[in-house]
Short mmCIF file of C-alpha atoms in Angstrom, two decimals:
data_model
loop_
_atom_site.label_atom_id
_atom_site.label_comp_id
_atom_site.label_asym_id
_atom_site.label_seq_id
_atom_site.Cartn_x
_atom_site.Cartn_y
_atom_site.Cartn_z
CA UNK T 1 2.98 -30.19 -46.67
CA UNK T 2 5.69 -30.32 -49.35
CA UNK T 3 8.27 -31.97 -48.14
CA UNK T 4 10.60 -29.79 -50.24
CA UNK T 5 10.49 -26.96 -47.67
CA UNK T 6 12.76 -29.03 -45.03
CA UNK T 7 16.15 -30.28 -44.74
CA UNK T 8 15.71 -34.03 -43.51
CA UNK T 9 18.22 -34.92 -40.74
CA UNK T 10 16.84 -38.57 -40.13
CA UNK T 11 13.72 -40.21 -41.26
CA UNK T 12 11.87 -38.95 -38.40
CA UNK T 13 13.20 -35.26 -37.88
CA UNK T 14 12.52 -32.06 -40.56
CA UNK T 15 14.19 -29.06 -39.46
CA UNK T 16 13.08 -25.97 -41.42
CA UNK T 17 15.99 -23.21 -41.29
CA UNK T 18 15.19 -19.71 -39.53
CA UNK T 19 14.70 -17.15 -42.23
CA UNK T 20 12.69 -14.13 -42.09
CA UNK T 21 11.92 -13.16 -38.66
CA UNK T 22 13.00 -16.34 -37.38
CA UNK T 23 15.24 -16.31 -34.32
CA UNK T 24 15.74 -20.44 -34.32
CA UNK T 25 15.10 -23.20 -36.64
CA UNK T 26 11.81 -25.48 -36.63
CA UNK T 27 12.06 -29.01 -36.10
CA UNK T 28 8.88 -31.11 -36.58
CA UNK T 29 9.56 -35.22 -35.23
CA UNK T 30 7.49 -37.32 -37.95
CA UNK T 31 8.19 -39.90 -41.00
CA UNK T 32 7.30 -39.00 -44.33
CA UNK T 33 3.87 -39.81 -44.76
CA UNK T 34 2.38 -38.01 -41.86
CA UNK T 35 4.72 -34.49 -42.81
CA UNK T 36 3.40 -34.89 -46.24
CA UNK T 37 -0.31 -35.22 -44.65
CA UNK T 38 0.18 -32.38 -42.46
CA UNK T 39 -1.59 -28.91 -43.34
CA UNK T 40 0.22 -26.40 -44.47
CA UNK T 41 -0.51 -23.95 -41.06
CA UNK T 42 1.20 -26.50 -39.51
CA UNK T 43 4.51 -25.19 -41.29
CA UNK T 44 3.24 -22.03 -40.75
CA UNK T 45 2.76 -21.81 -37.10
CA UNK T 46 5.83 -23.65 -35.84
CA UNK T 47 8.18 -20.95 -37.76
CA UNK T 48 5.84 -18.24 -35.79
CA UNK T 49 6.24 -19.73 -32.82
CA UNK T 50 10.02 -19.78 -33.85
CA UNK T 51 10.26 -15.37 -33.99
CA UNK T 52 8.98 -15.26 -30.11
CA UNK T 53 11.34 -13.57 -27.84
CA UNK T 54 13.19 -15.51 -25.84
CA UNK T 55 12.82 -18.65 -27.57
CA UNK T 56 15.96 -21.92 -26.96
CA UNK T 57 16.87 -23.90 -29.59
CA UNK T 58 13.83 -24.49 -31.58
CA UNK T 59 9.81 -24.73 -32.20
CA UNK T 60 8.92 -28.21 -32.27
CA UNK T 61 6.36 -29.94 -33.48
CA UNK T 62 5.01 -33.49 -32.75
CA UNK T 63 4.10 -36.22 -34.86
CA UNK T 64 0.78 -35.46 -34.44
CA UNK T 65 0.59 -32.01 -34.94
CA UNK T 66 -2.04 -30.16 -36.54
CA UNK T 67 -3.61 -27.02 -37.15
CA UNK T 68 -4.42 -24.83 -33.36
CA UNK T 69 -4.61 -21.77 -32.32
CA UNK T 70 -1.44 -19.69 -32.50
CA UNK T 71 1.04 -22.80 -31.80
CA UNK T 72 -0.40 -25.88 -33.54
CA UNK T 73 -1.41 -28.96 -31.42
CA UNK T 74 1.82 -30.81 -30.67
CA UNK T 75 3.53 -27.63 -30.19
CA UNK T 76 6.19 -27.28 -28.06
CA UNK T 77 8.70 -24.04 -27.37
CA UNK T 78 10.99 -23.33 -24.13
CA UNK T 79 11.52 -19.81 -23.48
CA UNK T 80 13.89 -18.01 -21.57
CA UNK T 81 13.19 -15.51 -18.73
CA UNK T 82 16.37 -13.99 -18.60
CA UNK T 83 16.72 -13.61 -22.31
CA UNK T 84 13.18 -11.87 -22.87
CA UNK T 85 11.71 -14.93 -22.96
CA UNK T 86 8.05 -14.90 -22.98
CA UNK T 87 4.85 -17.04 -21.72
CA UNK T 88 1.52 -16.97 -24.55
CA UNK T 89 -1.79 -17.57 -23.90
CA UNK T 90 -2.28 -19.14 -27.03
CA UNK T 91 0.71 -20.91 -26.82
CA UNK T 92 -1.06 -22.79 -23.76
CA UNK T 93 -4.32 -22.80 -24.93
CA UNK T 94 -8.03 -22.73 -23.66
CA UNK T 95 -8.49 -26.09 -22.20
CA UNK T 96 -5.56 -25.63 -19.93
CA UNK T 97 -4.09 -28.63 -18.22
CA UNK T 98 -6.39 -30.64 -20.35
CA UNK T 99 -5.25 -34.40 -20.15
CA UNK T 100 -5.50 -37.92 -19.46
CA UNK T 101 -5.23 -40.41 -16.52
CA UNK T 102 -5.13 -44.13 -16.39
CA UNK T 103 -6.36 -46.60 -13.60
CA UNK T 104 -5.70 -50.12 -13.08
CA UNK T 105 -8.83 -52.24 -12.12
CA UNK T 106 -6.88 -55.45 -11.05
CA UNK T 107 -9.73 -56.89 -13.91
CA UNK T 108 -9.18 -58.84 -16.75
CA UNK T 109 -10.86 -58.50 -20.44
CA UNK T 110 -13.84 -61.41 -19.00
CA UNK T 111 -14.41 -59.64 -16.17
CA UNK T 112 -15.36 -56.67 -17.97
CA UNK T 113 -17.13 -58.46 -20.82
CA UNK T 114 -19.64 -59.93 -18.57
CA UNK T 115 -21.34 -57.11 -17.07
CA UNK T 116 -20.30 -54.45 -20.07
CA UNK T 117 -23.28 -52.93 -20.75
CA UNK T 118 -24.09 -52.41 -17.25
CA UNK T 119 -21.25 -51.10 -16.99
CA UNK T 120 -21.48 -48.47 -19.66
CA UNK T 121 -25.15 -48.00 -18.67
CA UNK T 122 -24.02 -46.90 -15.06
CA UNK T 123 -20.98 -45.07 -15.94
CA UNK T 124 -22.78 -42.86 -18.51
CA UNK T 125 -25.67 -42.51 -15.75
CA UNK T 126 -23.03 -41.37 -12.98
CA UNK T 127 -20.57 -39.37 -14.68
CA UNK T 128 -21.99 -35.72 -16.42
CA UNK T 129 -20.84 -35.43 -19.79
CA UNK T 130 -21.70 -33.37 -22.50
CA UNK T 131 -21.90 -29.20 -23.16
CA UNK T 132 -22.58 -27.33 -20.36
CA UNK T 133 -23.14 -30.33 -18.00
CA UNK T 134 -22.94 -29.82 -14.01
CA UNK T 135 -22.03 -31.97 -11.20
CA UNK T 136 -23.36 -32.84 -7.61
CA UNK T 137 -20.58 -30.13 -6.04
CA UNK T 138 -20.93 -26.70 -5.63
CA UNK T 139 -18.53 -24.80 -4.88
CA UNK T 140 -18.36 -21.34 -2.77
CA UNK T 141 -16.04 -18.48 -2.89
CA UNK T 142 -13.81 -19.89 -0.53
CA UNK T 143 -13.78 -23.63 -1.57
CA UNK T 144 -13.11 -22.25 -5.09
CA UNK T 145 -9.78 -20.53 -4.01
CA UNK T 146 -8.71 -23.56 -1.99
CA UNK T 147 -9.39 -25.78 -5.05
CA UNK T 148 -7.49 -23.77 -6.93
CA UNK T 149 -4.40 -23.83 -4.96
CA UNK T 150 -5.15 -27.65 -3.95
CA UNK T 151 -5.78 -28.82 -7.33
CA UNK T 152 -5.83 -32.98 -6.71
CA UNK T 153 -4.57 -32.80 -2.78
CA UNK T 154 -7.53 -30.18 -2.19
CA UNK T 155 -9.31 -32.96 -4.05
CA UNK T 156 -8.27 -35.77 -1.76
CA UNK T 157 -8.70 -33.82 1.18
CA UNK T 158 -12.33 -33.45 0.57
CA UNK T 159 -12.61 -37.44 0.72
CA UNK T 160 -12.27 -37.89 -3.11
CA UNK T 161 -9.30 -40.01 -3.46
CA UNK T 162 -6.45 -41.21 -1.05
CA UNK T 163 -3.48 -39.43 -0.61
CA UNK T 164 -1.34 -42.42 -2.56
CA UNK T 165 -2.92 -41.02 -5.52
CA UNK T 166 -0.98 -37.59 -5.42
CA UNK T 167 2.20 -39.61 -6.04
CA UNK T 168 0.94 -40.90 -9.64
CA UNK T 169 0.00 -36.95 -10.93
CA UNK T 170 2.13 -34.64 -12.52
CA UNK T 171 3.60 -31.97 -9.66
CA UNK T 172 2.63 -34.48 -7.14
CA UNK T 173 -1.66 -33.37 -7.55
CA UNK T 174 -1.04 -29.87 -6.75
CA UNK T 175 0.59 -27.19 -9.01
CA UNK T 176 2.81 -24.77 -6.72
CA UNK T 177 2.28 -21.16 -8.19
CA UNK T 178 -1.15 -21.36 -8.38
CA UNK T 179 -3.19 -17.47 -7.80
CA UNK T 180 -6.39 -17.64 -7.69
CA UNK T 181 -6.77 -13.72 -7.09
CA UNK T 182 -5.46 -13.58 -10.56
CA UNK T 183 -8.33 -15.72 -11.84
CA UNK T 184 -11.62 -13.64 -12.57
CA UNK T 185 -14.91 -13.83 -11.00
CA UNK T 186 -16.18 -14.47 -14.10
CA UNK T 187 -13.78 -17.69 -14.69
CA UNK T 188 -14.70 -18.57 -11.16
CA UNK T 189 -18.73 -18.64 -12.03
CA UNK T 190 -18.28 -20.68 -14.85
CA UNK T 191 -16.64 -23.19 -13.16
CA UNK T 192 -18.86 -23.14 -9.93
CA UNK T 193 -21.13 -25.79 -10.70
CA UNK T 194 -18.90 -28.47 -13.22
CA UNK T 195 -16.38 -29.69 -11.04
CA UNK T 196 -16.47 -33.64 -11.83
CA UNK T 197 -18.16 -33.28 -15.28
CA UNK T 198 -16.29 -34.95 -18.65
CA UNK T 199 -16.81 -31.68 -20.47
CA UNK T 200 -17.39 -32.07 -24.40
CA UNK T 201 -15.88 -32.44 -27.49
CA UNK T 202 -12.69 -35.03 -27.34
CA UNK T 203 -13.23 -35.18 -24.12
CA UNK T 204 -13.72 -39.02 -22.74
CA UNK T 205 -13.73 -41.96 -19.93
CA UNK T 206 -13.22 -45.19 -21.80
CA UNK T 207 -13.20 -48.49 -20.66
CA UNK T 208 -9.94 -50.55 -22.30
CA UNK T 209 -8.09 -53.58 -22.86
CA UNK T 210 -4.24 -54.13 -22.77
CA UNK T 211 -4.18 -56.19 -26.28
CA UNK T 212 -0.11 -56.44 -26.94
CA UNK T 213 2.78 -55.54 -24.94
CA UNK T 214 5.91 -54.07 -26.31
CA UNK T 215 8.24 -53.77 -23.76
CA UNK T 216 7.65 -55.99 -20.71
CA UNK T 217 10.29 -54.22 -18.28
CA UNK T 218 8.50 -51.02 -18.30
CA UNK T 219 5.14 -52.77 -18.31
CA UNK T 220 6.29 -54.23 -15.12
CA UNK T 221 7.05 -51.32 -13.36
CA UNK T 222 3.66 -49.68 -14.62
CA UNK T 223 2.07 -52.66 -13.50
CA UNK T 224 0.22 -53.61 -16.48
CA UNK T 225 0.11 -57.11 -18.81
CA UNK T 226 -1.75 -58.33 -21.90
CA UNK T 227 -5.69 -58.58 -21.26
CA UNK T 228 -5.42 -56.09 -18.17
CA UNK T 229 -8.74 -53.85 -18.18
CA UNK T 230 -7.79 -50.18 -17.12
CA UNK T 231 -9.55 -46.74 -17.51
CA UNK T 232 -8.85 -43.60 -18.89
CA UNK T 233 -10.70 -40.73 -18.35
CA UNK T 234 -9.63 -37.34 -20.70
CA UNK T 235 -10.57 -34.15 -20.00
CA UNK T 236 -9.42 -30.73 -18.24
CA UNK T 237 -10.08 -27.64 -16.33
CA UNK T 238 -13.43 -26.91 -18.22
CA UNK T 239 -15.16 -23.21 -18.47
CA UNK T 240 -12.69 -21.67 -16.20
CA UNK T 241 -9.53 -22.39 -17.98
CA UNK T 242 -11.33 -21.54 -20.98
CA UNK T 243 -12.68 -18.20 -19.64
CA UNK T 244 -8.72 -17.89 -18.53
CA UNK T 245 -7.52 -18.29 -21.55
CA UNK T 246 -9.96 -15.88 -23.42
CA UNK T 247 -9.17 -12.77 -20.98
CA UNK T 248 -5.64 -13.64 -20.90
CA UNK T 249 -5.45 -13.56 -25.13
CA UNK T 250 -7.11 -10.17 -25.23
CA UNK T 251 -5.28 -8.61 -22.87
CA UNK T 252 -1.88 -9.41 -23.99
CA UNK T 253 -2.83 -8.85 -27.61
CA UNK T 254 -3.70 -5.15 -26.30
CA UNK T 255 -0.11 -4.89 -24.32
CA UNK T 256 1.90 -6.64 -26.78
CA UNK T 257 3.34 -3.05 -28.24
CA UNK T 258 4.04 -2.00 -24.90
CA UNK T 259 6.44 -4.73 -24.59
CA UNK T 260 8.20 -4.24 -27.68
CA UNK T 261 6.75 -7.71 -29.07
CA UNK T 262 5.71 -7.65 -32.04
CA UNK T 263 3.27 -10.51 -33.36
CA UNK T 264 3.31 -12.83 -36.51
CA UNK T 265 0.03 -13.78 -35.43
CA UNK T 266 -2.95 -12.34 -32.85
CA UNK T 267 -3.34 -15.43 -31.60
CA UNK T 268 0.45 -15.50 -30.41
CA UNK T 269 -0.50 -13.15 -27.86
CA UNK T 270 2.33 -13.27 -25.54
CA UNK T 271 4.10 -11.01 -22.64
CA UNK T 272 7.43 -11.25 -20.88
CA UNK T 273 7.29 -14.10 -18.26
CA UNK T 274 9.29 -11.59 -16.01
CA UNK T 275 6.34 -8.70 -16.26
CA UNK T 276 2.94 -8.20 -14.32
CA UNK T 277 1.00 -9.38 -17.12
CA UNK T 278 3.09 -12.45 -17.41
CA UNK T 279 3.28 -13.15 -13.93
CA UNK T 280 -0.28 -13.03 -13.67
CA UNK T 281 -0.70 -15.23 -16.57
CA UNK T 282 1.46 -17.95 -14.88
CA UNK T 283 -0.69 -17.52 -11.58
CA UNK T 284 -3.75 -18.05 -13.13
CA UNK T 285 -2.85 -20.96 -15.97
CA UNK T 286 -1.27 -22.61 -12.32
CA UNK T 287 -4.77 -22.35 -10.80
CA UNK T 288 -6.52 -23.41 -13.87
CA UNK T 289 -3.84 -26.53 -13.99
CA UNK T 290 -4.87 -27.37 -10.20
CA UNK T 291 -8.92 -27.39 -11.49
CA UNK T 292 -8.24 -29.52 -14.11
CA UNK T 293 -6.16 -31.67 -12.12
CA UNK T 294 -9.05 -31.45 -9.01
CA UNK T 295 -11.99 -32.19 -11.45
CA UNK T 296 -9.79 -35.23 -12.67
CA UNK T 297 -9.40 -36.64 -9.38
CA UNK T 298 -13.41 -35.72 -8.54
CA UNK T 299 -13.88 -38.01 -11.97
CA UNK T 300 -11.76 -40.99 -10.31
CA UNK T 301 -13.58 -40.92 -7.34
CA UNK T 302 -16.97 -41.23 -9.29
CA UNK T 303 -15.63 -44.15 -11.41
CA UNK T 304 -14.31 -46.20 -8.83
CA UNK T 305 -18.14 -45.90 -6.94
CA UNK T 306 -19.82 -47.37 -9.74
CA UNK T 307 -16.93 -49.74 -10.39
CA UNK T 308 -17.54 -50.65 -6.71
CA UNK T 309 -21.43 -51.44 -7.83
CA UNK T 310 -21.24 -53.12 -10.98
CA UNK T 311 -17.85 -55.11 -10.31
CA UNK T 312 -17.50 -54.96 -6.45
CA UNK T 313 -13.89 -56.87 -6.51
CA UNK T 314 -12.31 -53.98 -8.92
CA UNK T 315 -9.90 -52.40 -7.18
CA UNK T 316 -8.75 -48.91 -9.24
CA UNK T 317 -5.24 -47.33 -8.18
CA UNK T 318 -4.20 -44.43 -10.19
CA UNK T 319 -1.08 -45.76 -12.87
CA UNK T 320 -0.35 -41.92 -13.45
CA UNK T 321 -1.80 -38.54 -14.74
CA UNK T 322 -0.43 -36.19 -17.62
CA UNK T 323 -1.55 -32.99 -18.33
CA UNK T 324 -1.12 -31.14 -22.00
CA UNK T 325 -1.80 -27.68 -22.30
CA UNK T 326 0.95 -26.40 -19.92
CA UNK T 327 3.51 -23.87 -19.18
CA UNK T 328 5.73 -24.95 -16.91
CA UNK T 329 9.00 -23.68 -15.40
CA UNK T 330 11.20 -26.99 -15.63
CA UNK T 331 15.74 -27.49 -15.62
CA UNK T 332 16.90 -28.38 -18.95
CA UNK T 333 20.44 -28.72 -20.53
CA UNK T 334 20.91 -26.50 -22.98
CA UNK T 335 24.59 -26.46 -24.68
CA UNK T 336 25.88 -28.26 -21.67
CA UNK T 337 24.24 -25.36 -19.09
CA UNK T 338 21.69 -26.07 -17.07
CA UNK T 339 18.66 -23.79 -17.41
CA UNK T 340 15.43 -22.93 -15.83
CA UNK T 341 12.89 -22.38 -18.87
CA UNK T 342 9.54 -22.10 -19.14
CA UNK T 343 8.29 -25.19 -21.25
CA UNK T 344 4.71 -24.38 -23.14
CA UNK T 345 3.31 -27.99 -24.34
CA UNK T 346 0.45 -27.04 -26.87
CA UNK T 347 -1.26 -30.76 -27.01
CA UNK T 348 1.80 -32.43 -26.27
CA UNK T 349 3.06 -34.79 -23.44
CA UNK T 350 6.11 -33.82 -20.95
CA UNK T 351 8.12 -37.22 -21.17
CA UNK T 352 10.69 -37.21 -18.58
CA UNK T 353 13.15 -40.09 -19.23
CA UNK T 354 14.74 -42.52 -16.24
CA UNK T 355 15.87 -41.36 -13.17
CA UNK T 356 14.66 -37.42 -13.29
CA UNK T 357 14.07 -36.29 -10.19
CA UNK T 358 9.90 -35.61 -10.35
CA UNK T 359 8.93 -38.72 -11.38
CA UNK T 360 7.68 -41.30 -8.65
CA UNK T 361 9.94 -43.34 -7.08
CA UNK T 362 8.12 -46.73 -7.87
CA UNK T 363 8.83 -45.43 -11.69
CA UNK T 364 11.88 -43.53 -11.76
CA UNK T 365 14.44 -46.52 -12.81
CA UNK T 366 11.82 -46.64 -15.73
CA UNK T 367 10.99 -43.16 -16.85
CA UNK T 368 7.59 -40.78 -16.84
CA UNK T 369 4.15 -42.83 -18.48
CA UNK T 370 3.30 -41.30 -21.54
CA UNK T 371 -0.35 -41.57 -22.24
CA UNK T 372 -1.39 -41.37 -25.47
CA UNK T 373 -5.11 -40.45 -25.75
CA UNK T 374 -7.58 -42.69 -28.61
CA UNK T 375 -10.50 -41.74 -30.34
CA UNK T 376 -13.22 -44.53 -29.37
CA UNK T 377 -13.02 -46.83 -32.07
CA UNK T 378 -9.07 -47.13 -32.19
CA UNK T 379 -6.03 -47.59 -29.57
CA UNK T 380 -4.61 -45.83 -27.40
CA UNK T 381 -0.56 -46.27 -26.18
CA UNK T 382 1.20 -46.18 -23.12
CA UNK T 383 4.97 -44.92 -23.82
CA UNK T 384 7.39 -43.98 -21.40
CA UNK T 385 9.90 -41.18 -21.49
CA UNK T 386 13.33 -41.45 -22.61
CA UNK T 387 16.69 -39.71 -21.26
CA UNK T 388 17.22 -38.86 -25.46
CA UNK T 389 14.00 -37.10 -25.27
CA UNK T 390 15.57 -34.21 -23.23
CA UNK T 391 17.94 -33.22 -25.79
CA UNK T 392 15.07 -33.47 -28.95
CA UNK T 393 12.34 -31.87 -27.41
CA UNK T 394 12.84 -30.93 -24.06
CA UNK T 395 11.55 -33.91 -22.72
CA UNK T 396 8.45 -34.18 -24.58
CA UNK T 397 6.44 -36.47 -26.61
CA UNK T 398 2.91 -36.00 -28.90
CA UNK T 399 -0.43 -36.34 -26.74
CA UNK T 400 -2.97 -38.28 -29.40
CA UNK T 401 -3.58 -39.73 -33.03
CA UNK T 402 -4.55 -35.47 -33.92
CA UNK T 403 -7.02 -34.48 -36.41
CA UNK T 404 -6.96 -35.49 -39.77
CA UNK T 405 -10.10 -33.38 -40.43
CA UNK T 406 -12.45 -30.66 -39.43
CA UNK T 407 -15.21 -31.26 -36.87
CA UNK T 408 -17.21 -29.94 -39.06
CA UNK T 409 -15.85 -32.16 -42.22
CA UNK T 410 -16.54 -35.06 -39.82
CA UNK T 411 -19.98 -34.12 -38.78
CA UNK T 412 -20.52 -33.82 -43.05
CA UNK T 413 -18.94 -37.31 -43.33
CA UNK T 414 -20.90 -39.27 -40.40
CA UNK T 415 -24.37 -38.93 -38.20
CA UNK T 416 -23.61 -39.99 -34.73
CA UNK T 417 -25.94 -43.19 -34.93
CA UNK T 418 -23.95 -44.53 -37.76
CA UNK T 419 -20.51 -44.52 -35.44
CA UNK T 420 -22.89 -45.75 -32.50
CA UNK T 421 -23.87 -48.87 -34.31
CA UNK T 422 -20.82 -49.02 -36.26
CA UNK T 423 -18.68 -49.60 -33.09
CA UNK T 424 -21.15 -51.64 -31.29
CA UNK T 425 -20.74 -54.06 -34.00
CA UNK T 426 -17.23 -54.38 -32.96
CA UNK T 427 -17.86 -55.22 -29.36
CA UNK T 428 -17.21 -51.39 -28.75
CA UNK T 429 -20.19 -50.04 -26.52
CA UNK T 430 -20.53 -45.97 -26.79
CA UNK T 431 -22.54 -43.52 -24.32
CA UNK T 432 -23.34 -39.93 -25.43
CA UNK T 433 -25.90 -37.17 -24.82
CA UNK T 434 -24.31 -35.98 -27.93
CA UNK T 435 -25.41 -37.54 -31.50
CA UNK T 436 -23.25 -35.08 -33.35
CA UNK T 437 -20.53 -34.79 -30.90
CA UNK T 438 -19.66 -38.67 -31.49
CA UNK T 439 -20.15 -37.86 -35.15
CA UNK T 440 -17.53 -34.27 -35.29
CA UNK T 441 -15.04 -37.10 -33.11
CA UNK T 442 -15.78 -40.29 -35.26
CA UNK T 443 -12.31 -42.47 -35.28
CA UNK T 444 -12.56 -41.61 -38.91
CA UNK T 445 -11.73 -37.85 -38.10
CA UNK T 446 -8.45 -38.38 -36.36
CA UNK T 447 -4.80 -39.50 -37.98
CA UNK T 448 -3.74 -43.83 -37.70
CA UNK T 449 -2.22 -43.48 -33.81
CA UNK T 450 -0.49 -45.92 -34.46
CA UNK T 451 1.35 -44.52 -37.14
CA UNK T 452 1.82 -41.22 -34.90
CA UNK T 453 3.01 -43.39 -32.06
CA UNK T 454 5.78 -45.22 -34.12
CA UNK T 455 7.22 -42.26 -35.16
CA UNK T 456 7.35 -40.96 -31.92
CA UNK T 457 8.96 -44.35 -30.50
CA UNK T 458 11.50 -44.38 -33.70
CA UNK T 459 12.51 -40.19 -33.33
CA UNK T 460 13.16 -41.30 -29.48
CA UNK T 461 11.07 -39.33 -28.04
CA UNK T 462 9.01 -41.92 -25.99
CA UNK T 463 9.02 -45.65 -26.37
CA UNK T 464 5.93 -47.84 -26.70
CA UNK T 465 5.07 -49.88 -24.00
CA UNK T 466 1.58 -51.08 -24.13
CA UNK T 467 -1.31 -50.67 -27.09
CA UNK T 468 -4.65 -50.34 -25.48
CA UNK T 469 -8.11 -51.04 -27.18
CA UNK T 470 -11.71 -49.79 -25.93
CA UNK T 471 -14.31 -51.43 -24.60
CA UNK T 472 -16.72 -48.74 -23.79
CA UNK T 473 -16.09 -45.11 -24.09
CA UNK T 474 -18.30 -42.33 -22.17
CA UNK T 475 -18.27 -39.53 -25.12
CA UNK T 476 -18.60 -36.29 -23.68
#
């Protein structure tokens, strides 16, 4: 992007000044480098997102943005109900709830190396990944409505977890709200048969080491020190939130005249949060948030059986879950006023700083984990949330490296055996059913995290606390 089109307030925030039919000012959280390496939608969607009704303070953008539908990835926009505010579709997006969770092992880096390709052998041979893959659960009519109200705690009740587990997930497991008569049949039929299944595209369970350390209080409280072994598995609410999201678009697209709204963009589809359309919306993104959450916790479950095979002293509590992908009716300060907004995170992280009330006690004096997804061949980060974060971005922080090219660019640039062997070669052991999938998500494709997570660390909106590296990564 030219970096002529902003007015630079620090190095690490561009604010872009409303004009046109803007009704507040875009701020994107980045250095140089990665704003000038940004695509030019990028600038383009966060002043959309900026002429929404409703809209507080700002459209923001994190340092990993990139081109998505209607909001880009990294988005992030608060919206007021009592001002017109609105809730999109497209602002949450199709994987809804998508997101990552992280499990201790109690294992060090040795541990791990010793039986490694067993261990990727069994994991890719117990946990379905890949397009269109199906798990050993099948759900009827009535088990799907109570998993979609349950989301993890429906989970845990059905013996896949333990009920400590609910206190390291986002709304405690289960996402109040939830409607599942608002959800279609269709959506429902989808879903019926890939409840524990990794799903495709960036979609992962990797195997990792803790390789450095950056701040050793917070590490404490998380629990986790250099040459630790955790596992994080990424992934969210599959073909239902998709077929959610899909309905959901076209029907507020259809209705947006006859709520006065008038669109930059199609794929802004939007409708008042206080409306039937909107509150229907919320009901069914809320059940789609407790699937993804429930097929998350199905996923631990499987993990920690064939941990309990091929490493029989690995013990796997749950360090936390965080879902992007989310609207979500949260208190903020706004002007010195306290407000309840609706909060849409478009690939982004909420990042709740020390001492907010939702966070876990164990981890309040610290703040929220902020887990920030890899791409197989480089790190991943474990931040925590910061009390400045609430007044930059409404308490939220980027979610990954993002793209730095097309899947399809990547799939032109790299065949899926090349990455294979490529990674191997650095002790890095990859299982796919997909040969081009791990080629459209080669580590090549995606920006330096690194670089994404410093600027989020030096804008304050999360602070690093541990860089992890993979060992094996289950591809979906």
């Amino acid at each position: 992007m030219d970096i002529a089109l902003f007015a630079r307030h620090t190095d690490y925030e561009w604010e872009i000044a409303p004009h046109g039919a803007m009704r507040v000012p875009a701020v994107i959280y980045a250095d140089e480098a990665l704003i000038r390496a940004m695509d030019h939608k990028v600038y383009e969607q966060v002043c959309n997102v900026a002429t929404l009704p409703g809209i507080v303070k700002a459209s923001y953008a994190m340092p990993d943005a990139h081109w998505g539908y209607g909001f880009p990835i990294g988005g992030v926009a608060a919206f007021d109900p009592d001002d017109g505010g609105v809730v999109s579709a497209g602002g949450v997006g199709f994987d809804i709830s998508c997101g990552v969770r992280c499990l201790h092992t109690g294992l060090n880096t040795e541990d791990v190396m010793a039986v490694q390709k067993m261990l990727a052998d069994t994991l890719y041979r117990e946990i379905p990944a890949g397009l269109g893959s199906t798990g050993a659960i099948r759900l009827n009519q009535s088990e799907m409505d109570a998993m979609l109200a349950g989301g993890a705690a429906w989970a845990v009740k059905q013996g896949h977890g333990s009920a400590a587990d609910l206190d390291h997930i986002e709304e405690h497991g289960q996402m109040r709200g939830a409607r599942p008569d608002c959800v279609s049949e269709h959506a429902k039929k989808r879903q019926r048969d890939e409840m524990g299944t990794l799903g495709s595209g960036n979609h992962y369970l990797e195997v990792q080491k803790v390789v450095r350390v950056f701040d050793t209080r917070a590490a404490e409280a998380f629990g986790i020190r250099e040459n630790d072994v955790v596992v994080s598995i990424h992934c969210g609410s599959r073909g239902l939130g998709h077929q959610i999201g899909t309905e959901f678009l076209k029907e507020m697209v259809t209705a947006a005249s006859h709520y006065g709204i008038m669109l930059p963009d199609r794929e802004l589809a939007c409708a008042p949060i206080n409306s039937p359309l909107g509150e229907n919306y919320l009901g069914a993104m809320r059940a789609a948030i407790n699937c993804a959450l429930a097929n998350r916790q199905i996923l631990t479950h499987l993990v920690r059986e064939v941990f309990s095979q091929v490493i029989p002293k690995a013990r796997l509590p749950l360090l936390y879950d965080v879902s992007h992908n989310t609207c979500k009716a949260e208190e903020h300060v706004v002007d010195g006023k306290r407000r309840k907004l609706y909060v849409h995170r478009k690939g982004a992280t909420r990042a709740f700083g020390p001492g907010h009330p939702d966070i876990p006690d164990i981890l309040r004096a610290v703040g929220q984990p902020v887990l920030i997804g890899g791409s197989m061949g480089t790190g991943s980060y474990i931040l925590v949330g910061t009390k400045q974060g609430e007044a930059l971005s409404f308490s939220s922080a980027c979610h990954g490296a993002g793209r730095a090219m097309s899947r399809h660019q990547a799939y032109k640039t790299w065949k899926g055996r090349q990455v294979i062997d490529e990674l191997a070669a650095r002790g890095i052991l990859i299982r796919s059913p997909s040969g081009r999938g791990v080629a459209e998500e080669a580590p090549g494709a995606y920006k330096d995290v690194s670089a994404v997570v410093d600027a989020a660390d030096a804008a304050g909106l999360a602070r690093k606390v541990a860089r992890l590296e993979p060992l094996v990564c289950i591809k979906g």
